[in-house]
Amino acid sequence: DELRDAVLLVFANKQDLPNAMNAAEITDKLGLHSLRQRHWYENLMFLLS
């Protein structure tokens, strides 16, 4: 019950790699579209050093 109203944030790192999943693939694999009563956000990223 404590997490009922929690927002889900998904960070998809390593997006610069050739086999990285795109946003649609990640959404599908995690089943995010089935979370009807929860807000979620997906952030694709890669870091440069």
mmCIF file of N, CA and C in Angstrom:
data_model
loop_
_atom_site.group_PDB
_atom_site.id
_atom_site.type_symbol
_atom_site.label_atom_id
_atom_site.label_comp_id
_atom_site.label_asym_id
_atom_site.label_seq_id
_atom_site.Cartn_x
_atom_site.Cartn_y
_atom_site.Cartn_z
ATOM 1 N N ASP A 1 0.808 -1.207 0.000
ATOM 2 C CA ASP A 1 0.000 0.000 0.000
ATOM 3 C C ASP A 1 0.852 1.271 0.000
ATOM 4 N N GLU A 2 2.004 1.225 0.642
ATOM 5 C CA GLU A 2 2.847 2.427 0.723
ATOM 6 C C GLU A 2 3.330 2.894 -0.646
ATOM 7 N N LEU A 3 3.504 1.981 -1.584
ATOM 8 C CA LEU A 3 4.017 2.339 -2.907
ATOM 9 C C LEU A 3 2.920 2.495 -3.953
ATOM 10 N N ARG A 4 1.682 2.446 -3.528
ATOM 11 C CA ARG A 4 0.550 2.498 -4.452
ATOM 12 C C ARG A 4 0.599 3.726 -5.359
ATOM 13 N N ASP A 5 0.982 4.877 -4.847
ATOM 14 C CA ASP A 5 1.000 6.118 -5.625
ATOM 15 C C ASP A 5 2.402 6.517 -6.074
ATOM 16 N N ALA A 6 3.353 5.614 -5.943
ATOM 17 C CA ALA A 6 4.732 5.927 -6.329
ATOM 18 C C ALA A 6 4.861 6.025 -7.848
ATOM 19 N N VAL A 7 5.719 6.923 -8.287
ATOM 20 C CA VAL A 7 6.028 7.073 -9.709
ATOM 21 C C VAL A 7 7.195 6.152 -10.038
ATOM 22 N N LEU A 8 7.135 5.491 -11.178
ATOM 23 C CA LEU A 8 8.193 4.586 -11.613
ATOM 24 C C LEU A 8 9.049 5.299 -12.651
ATOM 25 N N LEU A 9 10.347 5.386 -12.402
ATOM 26 C CA LEU A 9 11.291 6.000 -13.330
ATOM 27 C C LEU A 9 12.269 4.927 -13.785
ATOM 28 N N VAL A 10 12.351 4.719 -15.094
ATOM 29 C CA VAL A 10 13.237 3.706 -15.660
ATOM 30 C C VAL A 10 14.374 4.411 -16.377
ATOM 31 N N PHE A 11 15.606 4.174 -15.941
ATOM 32 C CA PHE A 11 16.792 4.691 -16.614
ATOM 33 C C PHE A 11 17.360 3.584 -17.499
ATOM 34 N N ALA A 12 17.491 3.856 -18.772
ATOM 35 C CA ALA A 12 18.069 2.885 -19.709
ATOM 36 C C ALA A 12 19.442 3.406 -20.116
ATOM 37 N N ASN A 13 20.459 2.907 -19.456
ATOM 38 C CA ASN A 13 21.832 3.335 -19.690
ATOM 39 C C ASN A 13 22.450 2.557 -20.853
ATOM 40 N N LYS A 14 23.625 2.964 -21.258
ATOM 41 C CA LYS A 14 24.411 2.284 -22.305
ATOM 42 C C LYS A 14 23.730 2.355 -23.670
ATOM 43 N N GLN A 15 23.004 3.423 -23.942
ATOM 44 C CA GLN A 15 22.292 3.564 -25.203
ATOM 45 C C GLN A 15 23.222 3.751 -26.391
ATOM 46 N N ASP A 16 24.498 3.980 -26.138
ATOM 47 C CA ASP A 16 25.463 4.132 -27.220
ATOM 48 C C ASP A 16 25.971 2.786 -27.744
ATOM 49 N N LEU A 17 25.634 1.700 -27.086
ATOM 50 C CA LEU A 17 26.082 0.375 -27.505
ATOM 51 C C LEU A 17 25.215 -0.148 -28.649
ATOM 52 N N PRO A 18 25.819 -0.908 -29.554
ATOM 53 C CA PRO A 18 25.097 -1.342 -30.757
ATOM 54 C C PRO A 18 23.850 -2.195 -30.500
ATOM 55 N N ASN A 19 23.823 -2.989 -29.452
ATOM 56 C CA ASN A 19 22.678 -3.865 -29.195
ATOM 57 C C ASN A 19 21.738 -3.330 -28.122
ATOM 58 N N ALA A 20 21.818 -2.052 -27.825
ATOM 59 C CA ALA A 20 20.947 -1.458 -26.799
ATOM 60 C C ALA A 20 19.493 -1.476 -27.276
ATOM 61 N N MET A 21 18.589 -1.797 -26.360
ATOM 62 C CA MET A 21 17.162 -1.780 -26.701
ATOM 63 C C MET A 21 16.690 -0.331 -26.812
ATOM 64 N N ASN A 22 15.763 -0.084 -27.723
ATOM 65 C CA ASN A 22 15.186 1.254 -27.832
ATOM 66 C C ASN A 22 14.032 1.389 -26.830
ATOM 67 N N ALA A 23 13.441 2.559 -26.768
ATOM 68 C CA ALA A 23 12.395 2.829 -25.772
ATOM 69 C C ALA A 23 11.209 1.877 -25.908
ATOM 70 N N ALA A 24 10.791 1.602 -27.129
ATOM 71 C CA ALA A 24 9.644 0.704 -27.342
ATOM 72 C C ALA A 24 9.955 -0.715 -26.857
ATOM 73 N N GLU A 25 11.165 -1.181 -27.114
ATOM 74 C CA GLU A 25 11.551 -2.527 -26.671
ATOM 75 C C GLU A 25 11.585 -2.622 -25.148
ATOM 76 N N ILE A 26 12.129 -1.609 -24.501
ATOM 77 C CA ILE A 26 12.207 -1.597 -23.036
ATOM 78 C C ILE A 26 10.806 -1.555 -22.431
ATOM 79 N N THR A 27 9.962 -0.702 -22.980
ATOM 80 C CA THR A 27 8.581 -0.603 -22.508
ATOM 81 C C THR A 27 7.873 -1.938 -22.614
ATOM 82 N N ASP A 28 8.072 -2.624 -23.740
ATOM 83 C CA ASP A 28 7.449 -3.929 -23.957
ATOM 84 C C ASP A 28 8.005 -4.979 -22.989
ATOM 85 N N LYS A 29 9.327 -5.058 -22.875
ATOM 86 C CA LYS A 29 9.953 -6.070 -22.005
ATOM 87 C C LYS A 29 9.551 -5.904 -20.545
ATOM 88 N N LEU A 30 9.402 -4.656 -20.089
ATOM 89 C CA LEU A 30 9.029 -4.403 -18.698
ATOM 90 C C LEU A 30 7.513 -4.403 -18.487
ATOM 91 N N GLY A 31 6.750 -4.470 -19.579
ATOM 92 C CA GLY A 31 5.296 -4.477 -19.473
ATOM 93 C C GLY A 31 4.737 -3.176 -18.925
ATOM 94 N N LEU A 32 5.369 -2.062 -19.268
ATOM 95 C CA LEU A 32 4.959 -0.776 -18.691
ATOM 96 C C LEU A 32 3.553 -0.350 -19.124
ATOM 97 N N HIS A 33 3.135 -0.738 -20.323
ATOM 98 C CA HIS A 33 1.796 -0.360 -20.778
ATOM 99 C C HIS A 33 0.693 -1.028 -19.959
ATOM 100 N N SER A 34 1.018 -2.087 -19.265
ATOM 101 C CA SER A 34 0.008 -2.755 -18.432
ATOM 102 C C SER A 34 -0.187 -2.053 -17.087
ATOM 103 N N LEU A 35 0.675 -1.081 -16.779
ATOM 104 C CA LEU A 35 0.555 -0.340 -15.516
ATOM 105 C C LEU A 35 -0.434 0.806 -15.706
ATOM 106 N N ARG A 36 -1.691 0.489 -15.692
ATOM 107 C CA ARG A 36 -2.746 1.462 -15.992
ATOM 108 C C ARG A 36 -2.929 2.519 -14.893
ATOM 109 N N GLN A 37 -2.708 2.170 -13.662
ATOM 110 C CA GLN A 37 -2.962 3.088 -12.553
ATOM 111 C C GLN A 37 -1.679 3.712 -12.009
ATOM 112 N N ARG A 38 -0.598 3.650 -12.774
ATOM 113 C CA ARG A 38 0.684 4.161 -12.284
ATOM 114 C C ARG A 38 1.328 5.048 -13.343
ATOM 115 N N HIS A 39 1.886 6.173 -12.892
ATOM 116 C CA HIS A 39 2.647 7.028 -13.794
ATOM 117 C C HIS A 39 4.051 6.464 -13.926
ATOM 118 N N TRP A 40 4.569 6.427 -15.145
ATOM 119 C CA TRP A 40 5.934 5.969 -15.357
ATOM 120 C C TRP A 40 6.582 6.822 -16.430
ATOM 121 N N TYR A 41 7.901 6.886 -16.359
ATOM 122 C CA TYR A 41 8.681 7.647 -17.329
ATOM 123 C C TYR A 41 9.942 6.864 -17.651
ATOM 124 N N GLU A 42 10.316 6.893 -18.901
ATOM 125 C CA GLU A 42 11.491 6.166 -19.365
ATOM 126 C C GLU A 42 12.509 7.178 -19.876
ATOM 127 N N ASN A 43 13.755 7.059 -19.446
ATOM 128 C CA ASN A 43 14.807 7.984 -19.853
ATOM 129 C C ASN A 43 15.948 7.190 -20.472
ATOM 130 N N LEU A 44 16.178 7.404 -21.772
ATOM 131 C CA LEU A 44 17.286 6.755 -22.457
ATOM 132 C C LEU A 44 18.508 7.657 -22.342
ATOM 133 N N MET A 45 19.673 7.065 -22.051
ATOM 134 C CA MET A 45 20.849 7.908 -21.849
ATOM 135 C C MET A 45 22.138 7.152 -22.117
ATOM 136 N N PHE A 46 23.181 7.926 -22.292
ATOM 137 C CA PHE A 46 24.537 7.405 -22.284
ATOM 138 C C PHE A 46 25.432 8.517 -21.767
ATOM 139 N N LEU A 47 26.506 8.137 -21.148
ATOM 140 C CA LEU A 47 27.417 9.093 -20.538
ATOM 141 C C LEU A 47 28.739 9.102 -21.286
ATOM 142 N N LEU A 48 29.301 10.273 -21.416
ATOM 143 C CA LEU A 48 30.623 10.412 -22.017
ATOM 144 C C LEU A 48 31.609 10.804 -20.940
ATOM 145 N N SER A 49 32.783 10.210 -20.972
ATOM 146 C CA SER A 49 33.776 10.585 -19.955
ATOM 147 C C SER A 49 34.862 11.450 -20.549
#
